[in-house]
């Protein structure tokens, strides 16, 4: 899937002060990302606070993004969880020509064995009508999907087309790149290692900061894919502080603070998450403002 090369962004779900979904803000963010040059949009991922949304709210988010995007960029939908039965049911029921692939996280909290992870994705693969991107994020799930398991899935199921790898360990990322089938995508799910992953042979990133600084971040990844080490590294170094700041008090509190600075949406998040502190907001605003002059 060529659509998975470059910069994808894991879109936030903007909320109003009363915690209802702000569809107008969501439209603005979609336009901002498309105009900024990102390559695809990821809908209802962790950054979108999907675990706090009910079914009707998820449909509202999906429909709003589909309409705002208007076919301009490929769309990836997050469908994941720790109940294999429920996820299989959702994936089997999902029918939409508007989405190009599914992003599915490794089961969290249960802490399955590698065989359990394999069987979970095997069950999903057998009912999916869309390509599947695996998602490994040990810091959230409590278990690490090892390269041997990922490569086994990649070899056994042709509709498993890539992995969003957020382990933060470049040795593990390199094992995936070295062992993967030709058409399988290794995609960074970790902003600080995004450029390193691309320079090592990965396909790109599904980014958080990329939706706040879409032009700069997508340019960095394009330069990395072109093996332009010097220029891509300059952009990485310029944004590296922001990569740390937006996760300082949890995701998506940080990236929503950037959007508040940009006047694209409110910084409100849903419990159990809380809005970024005034101190962090000030640091984030200080980080962002010089880039606004660059991209103006």
PDB file of C-alpha atoms in Angstrom:
ATOM      1  CA  UNK A   1       0.000   0.000   0.000  1.00  0.00           C
ATOM      2  CA  UNK A   2       1.724   3.130  -1.240  1.00  0.00           C
ATOM      3  CA  UNK A   3      -0.770   5.155   0.831  1.00  0.00           C
ATOM      4  CA  UNK A   4       1.160   4.204   3.970  1.00  0.00           C
ATOM      5  CA  UNK A   5       4.421   5.841   2.903  1.00  0.00           C
ATOM      6  CA  UNK A   6       5.233   9.215   4.440  1.00  0.00           C
ATOM      7  CA  UNK A   7       3.529  11.080   7.255  1.00  0.00           C
ATOM      8  CA  UNK A   8       0.277   9.917   8.758  1.00  0.00           C
ATOM      9  CA  UNK A   9      -1.174  11.824  11.699  1.00  0.00           C
ATOM     10  CA  UNK A  10      -3.204  10.402  14.586  1.00  0.00           C
ATOM     11  CA  UNK A  11      -5.988  12.973  14.755  1.00  0.00           C
ATOM     12  CA  UNK A  12      -7.270  14.338  18.063  1.00  0.00           C
ATOM     13  CA  UNK A  13     -10.969  14.492  18.898  1.00  0.00           C
ATOM     14  CA  UNK A  14     -11.662  18.141  19.828  1.00  0.00           C
ATOM     15  CA  UNK A  15     -14.083  18.760  22.684  1.00  0.00           C
ATOM     16  CA  UNK A  16     -16.011  21.829  23.740  1.00  0.00           C
ATOM     17  CA  UNK A  17     -15.872  22.990  27.361  1.00  0.00           C
ATOM     18  CA  UNK A  18     -18.901  20.794  28.116  1.00  0.00           C
ATOM     19  CA  UNK A  19     -16.946  17.755  26.761  1.00  0.00           C
ATOM     20  CA  UNK A  20     -19.176  17.345  23.707  1.00  0.00           C
ATOM     21  CA  UNK A  21     -17.452  16.801  20.356  1.00  0.00           C
ATOM     22  CA  UNK A  22     -16.548  20.001  18.524  1.00  0.00           C
ATOM     23  CA  UNK A  23     -17.177  19.047  14.913  1.00  0.00           C
ATOM     24  CA  UNK A  24     -16.302  22.492  13.541  1.00  0.00           C
ATOM     25  CA  UNK A  25     -12.895  22.336  15.218  1.00  0.00           C
ATOM     26  CA  UNK A  26     -12.374  18.839  13.831  1.00  0.00           C
ATOM     27  CA  UNK A  27     -13.045  20.121  10.317  1.00  0.00           C
ATOM     28  CA  UNK A  28     -10.502  22.909  10.834  1.00  0.00           C
ATOM     29  CA  UNK A  29      -7.874  20.411  11.994  1.00  0.00           C
ATOM     30  CA  UNK A  30      -8.470  18.150   8.979  1.00  0.00           C
ATOM     31  CA  UNK A  31      -8.040  21.117   6.611  1.00  0.00           C
ATOM     32  CA  UNK A  32      -4.933  22.265   8.495  1.00  0.00           C
ATOM     33  CA  UNK A  33      -3.318  18.828   8.158  1.00  0.00           C
ATOM     34  CA  UNK A  34      -4.272  18.392   4.495  1.00  0.00           C
ATOM     35  CA  UNK A  35      -3.053  21.885   3.615  1.00  0.00           C
ATOM     36  CA  UNK A  36       0.132  21.214   5.593  1.00  0.00           C
ATOM     37  CA  UNK A  37       1.069  18.339   3.304  1.00  0.00           C
ATOM     38  CA  UNK A  38       0.603  15.213   5.413  1.00  0.00           C
ATOM     39  CA  UNK A  39       0.087  11.982   3.476  1.00  0.00           C
ATOM     40  CA  UNK A  40      -2.761  10.276   5.348  1.00  0.00           C
ATOM     41  CA  UNK A  41      -5.059  10.645   8.352  1.00  0.00           C
ATOM     42  CA  UNK A  42      -5.578   8.172  11.190  1.00  0.00           C
ATOM     43  CA  UNK A  43      -9.021   8.302  12.793  1.00  0.00           C
ATOM     44  CA  UNK A  44     -10.048   7.143  16.283  1.00  0.00           C
ATOM     45  CA  UNK A  45      -6.641   6.113  17.508  1.00  0.00           C
ATOM     46  CA  UNK A  46      -5.350   6.538  21.063  1.00  0.00           C
ATOM     47  CA  UNK A  47      -4.656  10.233  20.412  1.00  0.00           C
ATOM     48  CA  UNK A  48      -8.320  10.596  19.435  1.00  0.00           C
ATOM     49  CA  UNK A  49      -9.344   9.480  22.953  1.00  0.00           C
ATOM     50  CA  UNK A  50     -11.373   6.722  21.315  1.00  0.00           C
ATOM     51  CA  UNK A  51     -11.729   4.749  24.558  1.00  0.00           C
ATOM     52  CA  UNK A  52     -13.780   7.622  26.018  1.00  0.00           C
ATOM     53  CA  UNK A  53     -16.189   7.836  23.058  1.00  0.00           C
ATOM     54  CA  UNK A  54     -19.455   5.929  22.770  1.00  0.00           C
ATOM     55  CA  UNK A  55     -20.602   4.321  19.525  1.00  0.00           C
ATOM     56  CA  UNK A  56     -22.640   7.324  18.379  1.00  0.00           C
ATOM     57  CA  UNK A  57     -19.738   9.680  19.073  1.00  0.00           C
ATOM     58  CA  UNK A  58     -17.337   7.480  17.121  1.00  0.00           C
ATOM     59  CA  UNK A  59     -19.709   7.574  14.152  1.00  0.00           C
ATOM     60  CA  UNK A  60     -19.914  11.354  14.448  1.00  0.00           C
ATOM     61  CA  UNK A  61     -16.113  11.650  14.408  1.00  0.00           C
ATOM     62  CA  UNK A  62     -15.792   9.274  11.446  1.00  0.00           C
ATOM     63  CA  UNK A  63     -18.493  11.003   9.406  1.00  0.00           C
ATOM     64  CA  UNK A  64     -17.136  14.478  10.178  1.00  0.00           C
ATOM     65  CA  UNK A  65     -13.624  13.548   9.072  1.00  0.00           C
ATOM     66  CA  UNK A  66     -14.799  11.729   5.947  1.00  0.00           C
ATOM     67  CA  UNK A  67     -16.835  14.756   4.896  1.00  0.00           C
ATOM     68  CA  UNK A  68     -14.099  17.270   5.738  1.00  0.00           C
ATOM     69  CA  UNK A  69     -11.423  15.221   3.982  1.00  0.00           C
ATOM     70  CA  UNK A  70     -13.612  14.858   0.891  1.00  0.00           C
ATOM     71  CA  UNK A  71     -11.403  12.167  -0.603  1.00  0.00           C
ATOM     72  CA  UNK A  72      -8.238  14.280  -0.498  1.00  0.00           C
ATOM     73  CA  UNK A  73      -6.132  11.906   1.621  1.00  0.00           C
ATOM     74  CA  UNK A  74      -6.234   8.191   2.464  1.00  0.00           C
ATOM     75  CA  UNK A  75      -7.943   7.404   5.784  1.00  0.00           C
ATOM     76  CA  UNK A  76      -7.005   4.744   8.358  1.00  0.00           C
ATOM     77  CA  UNK A  77      -9.483   3.759  11.087  1.00  0.00           C
ATOM     78  CA  UNK A  78      -8.504   2.577  14.545  1.00  0.00           C
ATOM     79  CA  UNK A  79     -10.322  -0.600  15.599  1.00  0.00           C
ATOM     80  CA  UNK A  80      -8.575  -2.269  18.495  1.00  0.00           C
ATOM     81  CA  UNK A  81      -8.944  -3.476  22.037  1.00  0.00           C
ATOM     82  CA  UNK A  82      -8.341  -6.306  24.459  1.00  0.00           C
ATOM     83  CA  UNK A  83     -11.401  -8.433  23.706  1.00  0.00           C
ATOM     84  CA  UNK A  84     -10.672 -10.444  20.579  1.00  0.00           C
ATOM     85  CA  UNK A  85     -14.325 -11.469  20.241  1.00  0.00           C
ATOM     86  CA  UNK A  86     -15.519  -7.843  20.302  1.00  0.00           C
ATOM     87  CA  UNK A  87     -12.863  -6.607  17.870  1.00  0.00           C
ATOM     88  CA  UNK A  88     -13.549  -9.450  15.446  1.00  0.00           C
ATOM     89  CA  UNK A  89     -17.252  -8.517  15.573  1.00  0.00           C
ATOM     90  CA  UNK A  90     -16.462  -4.831  14.896  1.00  0.00           C
ATOM     91  CA  UNK A  91     -14.054  -5.594  12.062  1.00  0.00           C
ATOM     92  CA  UNK A  92     -16.483  -8.045  10.441  1.00  0.00           C
ATOM     93  CA  UNK A  93     -19.293  -5.468  10.649  1.00  0.00           C
ATOM     94  CA  UNK A  94     -17.185  -2.602   9.323  1.00  0.00           C
ATOM     95  CA  UNK A  95     -18.065  -1.771   5.728  1.00  0.00           C
ATOM     96  CA  UNK A  96     -16.940   1.570   4.309  1.00  0.00           C
ATOM     97  CA  UNK A  97     -15.350   2.607   1.057  1.00  0.00           C
ATOM     98  CA  UNK A  98     -14.106   5.782   2.735  1.00  0.00           C
ATOM     99  CA  UNK A  99     -11.328   4.063   4.700  1.00  0.00           C
ATOM    100  CA  UNK A 100      -8.257   2.439   3.200  1.00  0.00           C
ATOM    101  CA  UNK A 101      -6.979   0.400   6.150  1.00  0.00           C
ATOM    102  CA  UNK A 102      -7.523  -0.538   9.797  1.00  0.00           C
ATOM    103  CA  UNK A 103      -5.070   0.193  12.607  1.00  0.00           C
ATOM    104  CA  UNK A 104      -5.365  -2.339  15.425  1.00  0.00           C
ATOM    105  CA  UNK A 105      -3.472  -2.144  18.701  1.00  0.00           C
ATOM    106  CA  UNK A 106      -2.004  -5.192  20.421  1.00  0.00           C
ATOM    107  CA  UNK A 107      -4.292  -6.241  23.319  1.00  0.00           C
ATOM    108  CA  UNK A 108      -3.711  -4.135  26.416  1.00  0.00           C
ATOM    109  CA  UNK A 109      -3.950  -4.975  30.121  1.00  0.00           C
ATOM    110  CA  UNK A 110      -4.460  -8.735  29.537  1.00  0.00           C
ATOM    111  CA  UNK A 111      -0.707  -9.117  28.881  1.00  0.00           C
ATOM    112  CA  UNK A 112      -1.056 -12.041  26.430  1.00  0.00           C
ATOM    113  CA  UNK A 113       1.830 -14.279  25.429  1.00  0.00           C
ATOM    114  CA  UNK A 114       3.348 -13.930  21.955  1.00  0.00           C
ATOM    115  CA  UNK A 115       1.153 -16.833  20.835  1.00  0.00           C
ATOM    116  CA  UNK A 116      -1.888 -15.045  22.255  1.00  0.00           C
ATOM    117  CA  UNK A 117      -1.000 -11.901  20.300  1.00  0.00           C
ATOM    118  CA  UNK A 118      -0.541 -13.974  17.148  1.00  0.00           C
ATOM    119  CA  UNK A 119      -3.917 -15.695  17.574  1.00  0.00           C
ATOM    120  CA  UNK A 120      -5.627 -12.354  18.280  1.00  0.00           C
ATOM    121  CA  UNK A 121      -4.454 -10.849  14.996  1.00  0.00           C
ATOM    122  CA  UNK A 122      -5.021 -14.115  13.128  1.00  0.00           C
ATOM    123  CA  UNK A 123      -8.681 -13.954  14.166  1.00  0.00           C
ATOM    124  CA  UNK A 124      -8.936 -10.333  13.011  1.00  0.00           C
ATOM    125  CA  UNK A 125      -7.172 -11.029   9.725  1.00  0.00           C
ATOM    126  CA  UNK A 126      -9.558 -13.843   8.863  1.00  0.00           C
ATOM    127  CA  UNK A 127     -12.613 -11.528   8.923  1.00  0.00           C
ATOM    128  CA  UNK A 128     -11.125  -8.217   7.733  1.00  0.00           C
ATOM    129  CA  UNK A 129     -12.014  -6.828   4.317  1.00  0.00           C
ATOM    130  CA  UNK A 130      -9.489  -3.974   4.677  1.00  0.00           C
ATOM    131  CA  UNK A 131      -5.694  -4.115   5.024  1.00  0.00           C
ATOM    132  CA  UNK A 132      -4.539  -4.234   8.650  1.00  0.00           C
ATOM    133  CA  UNK A 133      -1.771  -2.227  10.301  1.00  0.00           C
ATOM    134  CA  UNK A 134      -0.594  -3.752  13.573  1.00  0.00           C
ATOM    135  CA  UNK A 135       0.153  -1.351  16.444  1.00  0.00           C
ATOM    136  CA  UNK A 136       2.779  -2.115  19.068  1.00  0.00           C
ATOM    137  CA  UNK A 137       2.965   0.323  21.978  1.00  0.00           C
ATOM    138  CA  UNK A 138       4.347  -1.526  25.029  1.00  0.00           C
ATOM    139  CA  UNK A 139       4.223   1.566  27.239  1.00  0.00           C
ATOM    140  CA  UNK A 140       0.424   1.525  26.993  1.00  0.00           C
ATOM    141  CA  UNK A 141      -0.419  -2.142  26.498  1.00  0.00           C
ATOM    142  CA  UNK A 142       1.853  -3.714  29.108  1.00  0.00           C
ATOM    143  CA  UNK A 143       3.279  -6.208  26.620  1.00  0.00           C
ATOM    144  CA  UNK A 144       5.743  -6.021  23.750  1.00  0.00           C
ATOM    145  CA  UNK A 145       4.848  -7.574  20.383  1.00  0.00           C
ATOM    146  CA  UNK A 146       8.216  -9.034  19.440  1.00  0.00           C
ATOM    147  CA  UNK A 147       9.662  -8.888  15.908  1.00  0.00           C
ATOM    148  CA  UNK A 148       9.360 -12.666  15.582  1.00  0.00           C
ATOM    149  CA  UNK A 149       5.591 -12.425  16.154  1.00  0.00           C
ATOM    150  CA  UNK A 150       5.182  -9.473  13.792  1.00  0.00           C
ATOM    151  CA  UNK A 151       7.161 -11.154  11.018  1.00  0.00           C
ATOM    152  CA  UNK A 152       5.243 -14.394  11.490  1.00  0.00           C
ATOM    153  CA  UNK A 153       1.970 -12.498  11.053  1.00  0.00           C
ATOM    154  CA  UNK A 154       3.354 -10.616   8.044  1.00  0.00           C
ATOM    155  CA  UNK A 155       4.334 -13.870   6.345  1.00  0.00           C
ATOM    156  CA  UNK A 156       1.124 -15.758   7.195  1.00  0.00           C
ATOM    157  CA  UNK A 157      -1.515 -13.110   6.390  1.00  0.00           C
ATOM    158  CA  UNK A 158      -1.197 -10.971   3.271  1.00  0.00           C
ATOM    159  CA  UNK A 159      -3.821  -8.479   4.479  1.00  0.00           C
ATOM    160  CA  UNK A 160      -1.551  -7.579   7.421  1.00  0.00           C
ATOM    161  CA  UNK A 161       0.411  -4.925   5.551  1.00  0.00           C
ATOM    162  CA  UNK A 162       2.387  -3.042   8.186  1.00  0.00           C
ATOM    163  CA  UNK A 163       3.092  -2.162  11.785  1.00  0.00           C
ATOM    164  CA  UNK A 164       2.986   1.093  13.691  1.00  0.00           C
ATOM    165  CA  UNK A 165       5.963   0.455  15.955  1.00  0.00           C
ATOM    166  CA  UNK A 166       6.112   2.559  19.119  1.00  0.00           C
ATOM    167  CA  UNK A 167       8.480   0.487  21.231  1.00  0.00           C
ATOM    168  CA  UNK A 168      11.065   3.288  21.133  1.00  0.00           C
ATOM    169  CA  UNK A 169      13.859   0.748  20.666  1.00  0.00           C
ATOM    170  CA  UNK A 170      15.722   1.213  17.388  1.00  0.00           C
ATOM    171  CA  UNK A 171      17.338  -2.220  17.705  1.00  0.00           C
ATOM    172  CA  UNK A 172      13.860  -3.782  17.614  1.00  0.00           C
ATOM    173  CA  UNK A 173      12.825  -1.494  14.749  1.00  0.00           C
ATOM    174  CA  UNK A 174      15.905  -2.548  12.773  1.00  0.00           C
ATOM    175  CA  UNK A 175      15.068  -6.226  13.308  1.00  0.00           C
ATOM    176  CA  UNK A 176      11.665  -5.603  11.758  1.00  0.00           C
ATOM    177  CA  UNK A 177      13.111  -3.717   8.790  1.00  0.00           C
ATOM    178  CA  UNK A 178      15.758  -6.365   8.172  1.00  0.00           C
ATOM    179  CA  UNK A 179      13.340  -9.291   8.366  1.00  0.00           C
ATOM    180  CA  UNK A 180      10.139  -7.967   6.784  1.00  0.00           C
ATOM    181  CA  UNK A 181       8.602  -9.025   3.455  1.00  0.00           C
ATOM    182  CA  UNK A 182       9.193  -6.514   0.642  1.00  0.00           C
ATOM    183  CA  UNK A 183       5.726  -4.936   0.683  1.00  0.00           C
ATOM    184  CA  UNK A 184       5.382  -4.787   4.484  1.00  0.00           C
ATOM    185  CA  UNK A 185       5.551  -1.305   6.038  1.00  0.00           C
ATOM    186  CA  UNK A 186       7.448  -0.520   9.225  1.00  0.00           C
ATOM    187  CA  UNK A 187       5.936   2.766  10.402  1.00  0.00           C
ATOM    188  CA  UNK A 188       7.205   4.705  13.396  1.00  0.00           C
ATOM    189  CA  UNK A 189       4.601   5.349  16.074  1.00  0.00           C
ATOM    190  CA  UNK A 190       7.017   7.346  18.163  1.00  0.00           C
ATOM    191  CA  UNK A 191       7.852  10.918  17.097  1.00  0.00           C
ATOM    192  CA  UNK A 192      11.395  10.991  18.539  1.00  0.00           C
ATOM    193  CA  UNK A 193      12.393   7.869  16.533  1.00  0.00           C
ATOM    194  CA  UNK A 194      10.420   8.716  13.380  1.00  0.00           C
ATOM    195  CA  UNK A 195      13.344  10.064  11.377  1.00  0.00           C
ATOM    196  CA  UNK A 196      15.693   7.329  12.586  1.00  0.00           C
ATOM    197  CA  UNK A 197      13.140   4.716  11.496  1.00  0.00           C
ATOM    198  CA  UNK A 198      12.838   6.246   8.025  1.00  0.00           C
ATOM    199  CA  UNK A 199      16.604   6.565   7.593  1.00  0.00           C
ATOM    200  CA  UNK A 200      16.938   2.890   8.607  1.00  0.00           C
ATOM    201  CA  UNK A 201      14.528   1.811   5.863  1.00  0.00           C
ATOM    202  CA  UNK A 202      11.075   2.339   7.365  1.00  0.00           C
ATOM    203  CA  UNK A 203       8.088   3.695   5.459  1.00  0.00           C
ATOM    204  CA  UNK A 204       7.292   6.763   7.558  1.00  0.00           C
ATOM    205  CA  UNK A 205       5.405   7.698  10.704  1.00  0.00           C
ATOM    206  CA  UNK A 206       1.993   7.945  12.295  1.00  0.00           C
ATOM    207  CA  UNK A 207       2.700  11.098  14.259  1.00  0.00           C
ATOM    208  CA  UNK A 208       1.185  13.158  17.052  1.00  0.00           C
ATOM    209  CA  UNK A 209       3.277  16.327  16.660  1.00  0.00           C
ATOM    210  CA  UNK A 210       2.865  16.055  12.877  1.00  0.00           C
ATOM    211  CA  UNK A 211      -0.709  17.319  13.095  1.00  0.00           C
ATOM    212  CA  UNK A 212       0.446  20.398  15.028  1.00  0.00           C
ATOM    213  CA  UNK A 213       3.358  21.157  12.679  1.00  0.00           C
ATOM    214  CA  UNK A 214       2.266  19.310   9.533  1.00  0.00           C
ATOM    215  CA  UNK A 215       4.411  21.147   6.995  1.00  0.00           C
ATOM    216  CA  UNK A 216       7.646  20.843   8.945  1.00  0.00           C
ATOM    217  CA  UNK A 217       7.092  17.279  10.105  1.00  0.00           C
ATOM    218  CA  UNK A 218       6.032  15.949   6.703  1.00  0.00           C
ATOM    219  CA  UNK A 219       8.987  17.719   5.077  1.00  0.00           C
ATOM    220  CA  UNK A 220      11.321  16.039   7.570  1.00  0.00           C
ATOM    221  CA  UNK A 221       9.940  12.608   6.688  1.00  0.00           C
ATOM    222  CA  UNK A 222      10.090  13.278   2.936  1.00  0.00           C
ATOM    223  CA  UNK A 223      13.706  14.370   3.211  1.00  0.00           C
ATOM    224  CA  UNK A 224      14.442  11.250   5.267  1.00  0.00           C
ATOM    225  CA  UNK A 225      12.839   9.030   2.624  1.00  0.00           C
ATOM    226  CA  UNK A 226      15.057  10.755   0.063  1.00  0.00           C
ATOM    227  CA  UNK A 227      18.082   9.887   2.276  1.00  0.00           C
ATOM    228  CA  UNK A 228      18.821  13.558   2.813  1.00  0.00           C
ATOM    229  CA  UNK A 229      20.356  13.049   6.227  1.00  0.00           C
ATOM    230  CA  UNK A 230      21.640  16.584   6.793  1.00  0.00           C
ATOM    231  CA  UNK A 231      18.456  18.543   6.012  1.00  0.00           C
ATOM    232  CA  UNK A 232      16.085  16.045   7.657  1.00  0.00           C
ATOM    233  CA  UNK A 233      18.215  15.994  10.803  1.00  0.00           C
ATOM    234  CA  UNK A 234      18.080  19.794  11.016  1.00  0.00           C
ATOM    235  CA  UNK A 235      14.289  19.641  11.064  1.00  0.00           C
ATOM    236  CA  UNK A 236      14.323  16.844  13.629  1.00  0.00           C
ATOM    237  CA  UNK A 237      16.580  18.860  15.912  1.00  0.00           C
ATOM    238  CA  UNK A 238      14.372  21.932  15.516  1.00  0.00           C
ATOM    239  CA  UNK A 239      11.267  19.974  16.580  1.00  0.00           C
ATOM    240  CA  UNK A 240      12.808  17.622  19.146  1.00  0.00           C
ATOM    241  CA  UNK A 241      11.900  19.779  22.143  1.00  0.00           C
ATOM    242  CA  UNK A 242       8.269  19.809  21.022  1.00  0.00           C
ATOM    243  CA  UNK A 243       8.298  16.021  20.709  1.00  0.00           C
ATOM    244  CA  UNK A 244       9.142  15.852  24.408  1.00  0.00           C
ATOM    245  CA  UNK A 245       6.865  18.674  25.551  1.00  0.00           C
ATOM    246  CA  UNK A 246       3.659  17.293  24.080  1.00  0.00           C
ATOM    247  CA  UNK A 247       4.060  14.052  26.050  1.00  0.00           C
ATOM    248  CA  UNK A 248       5.236  15.672  29.296  1.00  0.00           C
ATOM    249  CA  UNK A 249       1.762  15.472  30.886  1.00  0.00           C
ATOM    250  CA  UNK A 250       0.298  12.779  28.667  1.00  0.00           C
ATOM    251  CA  UNK A 251      -1.209  12.477  25.212  1.00  0.00           C
ATOM    252  CA  UNK A 252      -3.294  14.211  23.827  1.00  0.00           C
ATOM    253  CA  UNK A 253      -3.151  16.996  26.444  1.00  0.00           C
ATOM    254  CA  UNK A 254       0.060  18.327  24.894  1.00  0.00           C
ATOM    255  CA  UNK A 255      -0.974  18.320  21.260  1.00  0.00           C
ATOM    256  CA  UNK A 256      -4.332  19.880  22.166  1.00  0.00           C
ATOM    257  CA  UNK A 257      -2.382  22.655  23.871  1.00  0.00           C
ATOM    258  CA  UNK A 258      -0.630  23.271  20.543  1.00  0.00           C
ATOM    259  CA  UNK A 259      -3.998  23.444  18.794  1.00  0.00           C
ATOM    260  CA  UNK A 260      -5.225  25.896  21.424  1.00  0.00           C
ATOM    261  CA  UNK A 261      -2.168  28.083  20.696  1.00  0.00           C
ATOM    262  CA  UNK A 262      -2.990  27.815  16.982  1.00  0.00           C
ATOM    263  CA  UNK A 263      -6.649  28.663  17.792  1.00  0.00           C
ATOM    264  CA  UNK A 264      -7.835  25.516  16.040  1.00  0.00           C
ATOM    265  CA  UNK A 265      -9.530  23.867  19.033  1.00  0.00           C
ATOM    266  CA  UNK A 266      -9.909  23.993  22.791  1.00  0.00           C
ATOM    267  CA  UNK A 267      -7.415  22.108  24.960  1.00  0.00           C
ATOM    268  CA  UNK A 268     -10.162  20.142  26.747  1.00  0.00           C
ATOM    269  CA  UNK A 269      -9.652  16.395  27.238  1.00  0.00           C
ATOM    270  CA  UNK A 270     -11.926  13.832  28.890  1.00  0.00           C
ATOM    271  CA  UNK A 271     -11.299  12.224  32.252  1.00  0.00           C
ATOM    272  CA  UNK A 272      -9.329  10.364  33.412  1.00  0.00           C
ATOM    273  CA  UNK A 273      -7.024  12.638  31.414  1.00  0.00           C
ATOM    274  CA  UNK A 274      -6.765  16.295  32.403  1.00  0.00           C
ATOM    275  CA  UNK A 275      -5.862  19.414  30.480  1.00  0.00           C
ATOM    276  CA  UNK A 276      -2.223  20.482  30.328  1.00  0.00           C
ATOM    277  CA  UNK A 277      -1.087  22.673  33.191  1.00  0.00           C
ATOM    278  CA  UNK A 278      -0.657  26.420  32.738  1.00  0.00           C
ATOM    279  CA  UNK A 279       3.103  25.952  33.039  1.00  0.00           C
ATOM    280  CA  UNK A 280       3.225  23.369  30.279  1.00  0.00           C
ATOM    281  CA  UNK A 281       0.906  25.404  28.056  1.00  0.00           C
ATOM    282  CA  UNK A 282       3.274  28.344  28.371  1.00  0.00           C
ATOM    283  CA  UNK A 283       6.267  26.185  27.411  1.00  0.00           C
ATOM    284  CA  UNK A 284       4.376  24.727  24.450  1.00  0.00           C
ATOM    285  CA  UNK A 285       3.266  28.158  23.236  1.00  0.00           C
ATOM    286  CA  UNK A 286       6.863  29.398  23.477  1.00  0.00           C
ATOM    287  CA  UNK A 287       8.013  26.394  21.433  1.00  0.00           C
ATOM    288  CA  UNK A 288       5.347  26.794  18.738  1.00  0.00           C
ATOM    289  CA  UNK A 289       5.419  30.542  18.103  1.00  0.00           C
ATOM    290  CA  UNK A 290       8.739  30.686  16.165  1.00  0.00           C
ATOM    291  CA  UNK A 291       7.443  28.036  13.754  1.00  0.00           C
ATOM    292  CA  UNK A 292       4.357  30.113  12.990  1.00  0.00           C
ATOM    293  CA  UNK A 293       6.607  32.776  11.464  1.00  0.00           C
ATOM    294  CA  UNK A 294       8.383  30.103   9.391  1.00  0.00           C
ATOM    295  CA  UNK A 295       5.162  28.601   8.033  1.00  0.00           C
ATOM    296  CA  UNK A 296       3.244  31.884   7.637  1.00  0.00           C
TER     297      UNK A 296
END
